[in-house]
Short mmCIF file of C-alpha atoms in Angstrom, two decimals:
data_model
loop_
_atom_site.label_atom_id
_atom_site.label_comp_id
_atom_site.label_asym_id
_atom_site.label_seq_id
_atom_site.Cartn_x
_atom_site.Cartn_y
_atom_site.Cartn_z
CA ALA D 191 25.50 -30.63 -130.60
CA ILE D 192 22.68 -32.92 -131.75
CA ASP D 193 21.02 -32.21 -128.43
CA ILE D 194 21.45 -28.43 -129.15
CA PHE D 195 20.29 -28.11 -132.73
CA PHE D 196 17.47 -30.88 -132.60
CA PRO D 197 14.60 -28.44 -131.26
CA ASP D 198 15.90 -25.73 -134.11
CA ILE D 199 15.32 -28.68 -136.52
CA ILE D 200 11.78 -29.47 -135.43
CA LYS D 201 10.84 -25.54 -135.34
CA GLU D 202 12.12 -25.36 -139.01
CA GLN D 203 10.24 -28.55 -140.09
CA ASN D 204 7.01 -27.61 -138.55
CA ARG D 205 7.30 -24.11 -140.12
CA GLU D 206 7.71 -25.81 -143.61
CA LEU D 207 4.63 -28.11 -142.69
CA ARG D 208 2.45 -25.36 -141.90
CA GLY D 209 3.54 -23.77 -145.07
CA THR D 210 2.75 -26.87 -147.19
CA GLN D 211 -0.61 -27.13 -145.27
CA ARG D 212 -1.35 -23.56 -146.60
CA ALA D 213 -0.45 -24.11 -149.90
CA ILE D 214 -2.53 -27.25 -150.01
CA SER D 215 -5.46 -25.54 -148.77
CA ARG D 216 -5.02 -22.79 -151.54
CA ASP D 217 -4.71 -25.62 -154.20
CA ARG D 218 -7.67 -27.24 -152.76
CA ALA D 219 -9.75 -24.24 -153.01
CA ALA D 220 -8.77 -23.67 -156.61
CA LEU D 221 -9.65 -27.25 -157.34
CA GLU D 222 -13.32 -26.70 -155.83
CA LYS D 223 -13.45 -23.38 -157.97
CA GLN D 224 -12.76 -25.34 -161.05
CA GLU D 225 -15.10 -27.99 -159.82
CA LYS D 226 -17.99 -25.79 -159.79
CA GLN D 227 -17.10 -24.20 -163.13
CA LEU D 228 -16.84 -27.57 -164.88
CA GLU D 229 -20.02 -28.70 -163.22
CA LEU D 230 -21.75 -25.47 -164.77
CA GLU D 231 -20.14 -26.36 -168.07
CA ILE D 232 -21.41 -29.71 -168.33
CA LYS D 233 -24.95 -28.74 -167.30
CA LYS D 234 -24.67 -26.08 -170.14
CA MET D 235 -23.40 -28.67 -172.81
CA ALA D 236 -26.25 -30.88 -171.62
CA LYS D 237 -28.78 -28.29 -172.34
CA THR D 238 -27.35 -27.79 -175.80
CA GLY D 239 -27.21 -31.86 -176.51
CA ASN D 240 -23.48 -31.71 -177.20
CA LYS D 241 -22.68 -35.01 -175.72
CA GLU D 242 -18.95 -35.14 -176.86
CA ALA D 243 -18.28 -32.02 -174.89
CA CYS D 244 -20.19 -33.16 -171.84
CA LYS D 245 -18.26 -36.42 -171.57
CA LEU D 246 -14.89 -34.64 -172.04
CA LEU D 247 -15.91 -32.25 -169.29
CA ALA D 248 -17.05 -35.07 -167.14
CA LYS D 249 -13.45 -36.76 -167.45
CA GLN D 250 -11.97 -33.56 -166.30
CA LEU D 251 -14.29 -33.28 -163.55
CA VAL D 252 -13.54 -36.84 -162.35
CA GLN D 253 -9.73 -36.10 -162.53
CA LEU D 254 -10.25 -32.84 -160.75
CA ARG D 255 -12.16 -34.65 -157.97
CA LYS D 256 -9.27 -37.24 -157.69
CA GLN D 257 -7.03 -34.35 -157.34
CA LYS D 258 -9.10 -32.66 -154.71
CA ASN D 259 -9.29 -36.04 -152.75
CA ARG D 260 -5.41 -36.25 -152.98
CA THR D 261 -5.12 -33.08 -151.29
CA TYR D 262 -7.21 -34.04 -148.41
CA ALA D 263 -4.94 -37.18 -148.15
CA VAL D 264 -1.71 -35.33 -148.28
CA SER D 265 -3.21 -32.45 -146.05
CA SER D 266 -3.95 -35.48 -143.55
CA LYS D 267 -0.28 -36.88 -143.91
CA VAL D 268 1.05 -33.38 -143.33
CA THR D 269 -1.12 -32.97 -140.11
CA SER D 270 0.24 -36.67 -139.08
CA MET D 271 3.84 -35.52 -139.70
CA SER D 272 3.20 -32.38 -137.70
CA THR D 273 1.84 -34.25 -134.69
CA GLN D 274 4.85 -36.50 -134.97
CA THR D 275 7.26 -33.74 -134.98
CA LYS D 276 5.79 -32.46 -132.06
CA VAL D 277 5.88 -35.82 -130.18
CA MET D 278 9.38 -36.16 -131.17
CA ASN D 279 10.26 -33.01 -129.70
CA SER D 280 8.44 -33.68 -126.44
CA GLN D 281 10.36 -36.83 -126.46
CA MET D 282 13.79 -35.09 -127.08
CA LYS D 283 13.02 -32.73 -124.21
CA MET D 284 12.19 -35.54 -121.81
CA ALA D 285 15.40 -37.50 -123.02
CA GLY D 286 17.27 -34.19 -122.43
CA ALA D 287 15.90 -33.92 -118.94
CA MET D 288 16.58 -37.49 -118.57
CA SER D 289 20.23 -36.83 -119.52
CA ALA D 290 20.94 -33.96 -117.30
CA THR D 291 19.30 -35.94 -114.45
CA ALA D 292 21.66 -38.91 -115.16
CA LYS D 293 24.55 -36.53 -115.33
CA THR D 294 23.67 -35.08 -112.06
CA MET D 295 23.29 -38.31 -110.53
CA GLN D 296 26.44 -39.29 -111.93
CA ALA D 297 28.51 -36.53 -110.31
CA VAL D 298 26.37 -37.05 -107.08
CA ASN D 299 27.31 -40.45 -107.07
CA LYS D 300 31.09 -39.79 -107.87
CA LYS D 301 30.94 -37.23 -104.70
CA MET D 302 29.17 -39.71 -102.71
CA ASP D 303 31.37 -42.73 -102.92
CA PRO D 304 30.09 -45.22 -100.73
CA GLN D 305 33.37 -46.42 -99.45
CA LYS D 306 34.51 -42.98 -98.76
CA THR D 307 31.17 -42.18 -97.14
CA LEU D 308 31.57 -45.20 -94.95
CA GLN D 309 35.03 -44.50 -94.10
CA THR D 310 33.78 -40.98 -93.06
CA MET D 311 31.36 -42.02 -90.89
CA GLN D 312 33.58 -44.58 -89.32
CA ASN D 313 36.29 -41.85 -88.76
CA PHE D 314 33.41 -39.66 -87.23
CA GLN D 315 32.22 -42.23 -84.83
CA LYS D 316 35.92 -42.93 -83.93
CA GLU D 317 36.62 -39.28 -83.24
CA ASN D 318 33.65 -38.58 -81.51
CA MET D 319 34.31 -41.85 -79.10
CA LYS D 320 37.66 -40.11 -78.65
CA MET D 321 36.34 -36.78 -77.92
CA GLU D 322 33.79 -38.56 -75.31
CA MET D 323 36.70 -40.27 -73.51
CA THR D 324 38.72 -37.12 -73.33
CA GLU D 325 35.67 -35.03 -72.08
CA GLU D 326 35.07 -38.21 -69.65
CA MET D 327 38.91 -37.97 -68.40
CA ILE D 328 38.83 -34.08 -67.99
CA ASN D 329 35.62 -34.12 -65.95
CA ASP D 330 37.10 -36.99 -63.84
CA THR D 331 40.12 -34.96 -63.30
CA LEU D 332 38.03 -31.87 -62.47
CA ASP D 333 35.81 -33.98 -59.98
CA ASP D 334 38.91 -35.13 -58.50
CA ILE D 335 40.57 -31.64 -58.08
CA PHE D 336 37.23 -30.09 -56.65
CA ASP D 337 36.80 -33.19 -54.47
CA ALA D 338 40.35 -32.71 -53.19
CA SER D 339 39.61 -28.97 -52.61
CA ASP D 340 36.24 -29.89 -50.65
CA GLU D 341 38.32 -32.25 -48.42
CA GLU D 342 40.62 -29.54 -47.73
CA GLU D 343 38.44 -27.18 -46.88
CA GLU D 344 36.55 -29.63 -44.68
CA SER D 345 39.71 -30.38 -42.96
CA GLN D 346 40.53 -26.85 -42.71
CA ASP D 347 37.07 -26.08 -41.21
CA ILE D 348 37.56 -28.99 -38.50
CA VAL D 349 41.29 -27.32 -37.65
CA ASN D 350 40.00 -23.88 -37.46
CA GLN D 351 37.17 -25.25 -35.25
CA VAL D 352 39.77 -26.97 -32.68
CA LEU D 353 41.95 -24.05 -32.84
CA ASP D 354 38.97 -21.75 -32.26
CA GLU D 355 37.94 -23.93 -29.31
CA ILE D 356 41.62 -23.71 -27.87
CA GLY D 357 41.90 -20.01 -28.48
CA ILE D 358 38.51 -19.49 -26.56
CA GLU D 359 39.84 -21.59 -23.80
CA ILE D 360 43.32 -19.88 -23.42
CA SER D 361 41.44 -16.54 -23.91
CA ASP D 362 39.36 -17.40 -20.98
CA LYS D 363 42.51 -18.64 -19.07
CA MET D 364 44.31 -15.41 -19.94
CA ALA D 365 41.11 -13.45 -18.96
CA LYS D 366 41.19 -14.71 -15.21
CA ALA D 367 44.92 -14.24 -14.82
CA PRO D 368 45.84 -11.49 -12.21
CA SER D 369 46.00 -8.15 -14.19
CA ALA D 370 49.33 -7.61 -12.45
CA ALA D 371 50.72 -10.07 -14.61
CA ARG D 372 50.69 -7.57 -17.43
CA GLY D 373 53.27 -5.39 -15.63
CA LEU D 374 55.65 -8.03 -15.01
CA PRO D 375 59.10 -7.94 -16.59
CA SER D 376 59.84 -10.07 -19.48
CA ALA D 377 61.38 -13.14 -17.87
CA SER D 378 57.86 -13.08 -16.13
CA ALA D 379 56.14 -13.02 -19.46
CA SER D 380 58.39 -15.48 -20.79
CA THR D 381 57.33 -18.07 -17.88
CA ALA D 382 53.71 -17.07 -18.88
CA ALA D 383 54.25 -17.48 -22.51
CA THR D 384 55.89 -21.17 -21.47
CA ILE D 385 52.80 -22.02 -19.50
CA SER D 386 50.49 -21.20 -22.34
CA ASP D 387 52.42 -23.57 -24.49
CA GLU D 388 52.07 -26.31 -22.09
CA GLU D 389 48.12 -25.50 -21.97
CA ILE D 390 48.16 -25.75 -25.61
CA GLU D 391 49.86 -29.08 -25.46
CA ARG D 392 47.28 -30.31 -23.04
CA GLN D 393 44.41 -29.15 -24.71
CA LEU D 394 45.65 -30.85 -28.09
CA LYS D 395 46.01 -34.26 -26.33
CA ALA D 396 42.96 -34.00 -24.98
CA LEU D 397 41.48 -33.50 -28.35
CA GLY D 398 43.45 -36.26 -29.69
CA VAL D 399 45.75 -34.25 -31.60
CA ASP D 400 49.57 -35.23 -30.94
#
């Protein structure tokens, strides 16, 4: 509450000080006017030879000048007070800014608890390591799968090549067979099939395939 109302108090005091300064200036102007009038009266009495009147007016003039000097002193004091209030107002603004900054820092420090922050960083590192291990395991598994697939494809290519070679030889032999064989009964066809199987076995043994 003090922080809220203090600027208003400063403004009110400055307003009062400015009013006081104006009042003092008016009083000084009035004293200067009276001072000139007394000086004229003293000169007038001196011309007429009225010494008692001159002494009395001179005393009044001395008092008036003292009062005028007091107005300068008071005016100087008011100016000093006004300056001090401005300085205090600036200091209170800085104090308010520092207070707000301190509250912000306090709130941030509460959110950024060193222990919690350290724990968070450790958890992140731990989970990151787990993720990297999982990714590595998945990659290894995929590599094994694709490598196995490649081996199967390579083996299949070899088998296909062998069978193609056998098929080509069988086709060649079948092409050289008498054309009349095509018209033999089914029993003769069965015999040709048996010969063909033997030929296949022979070719496989030649290639080292049991």
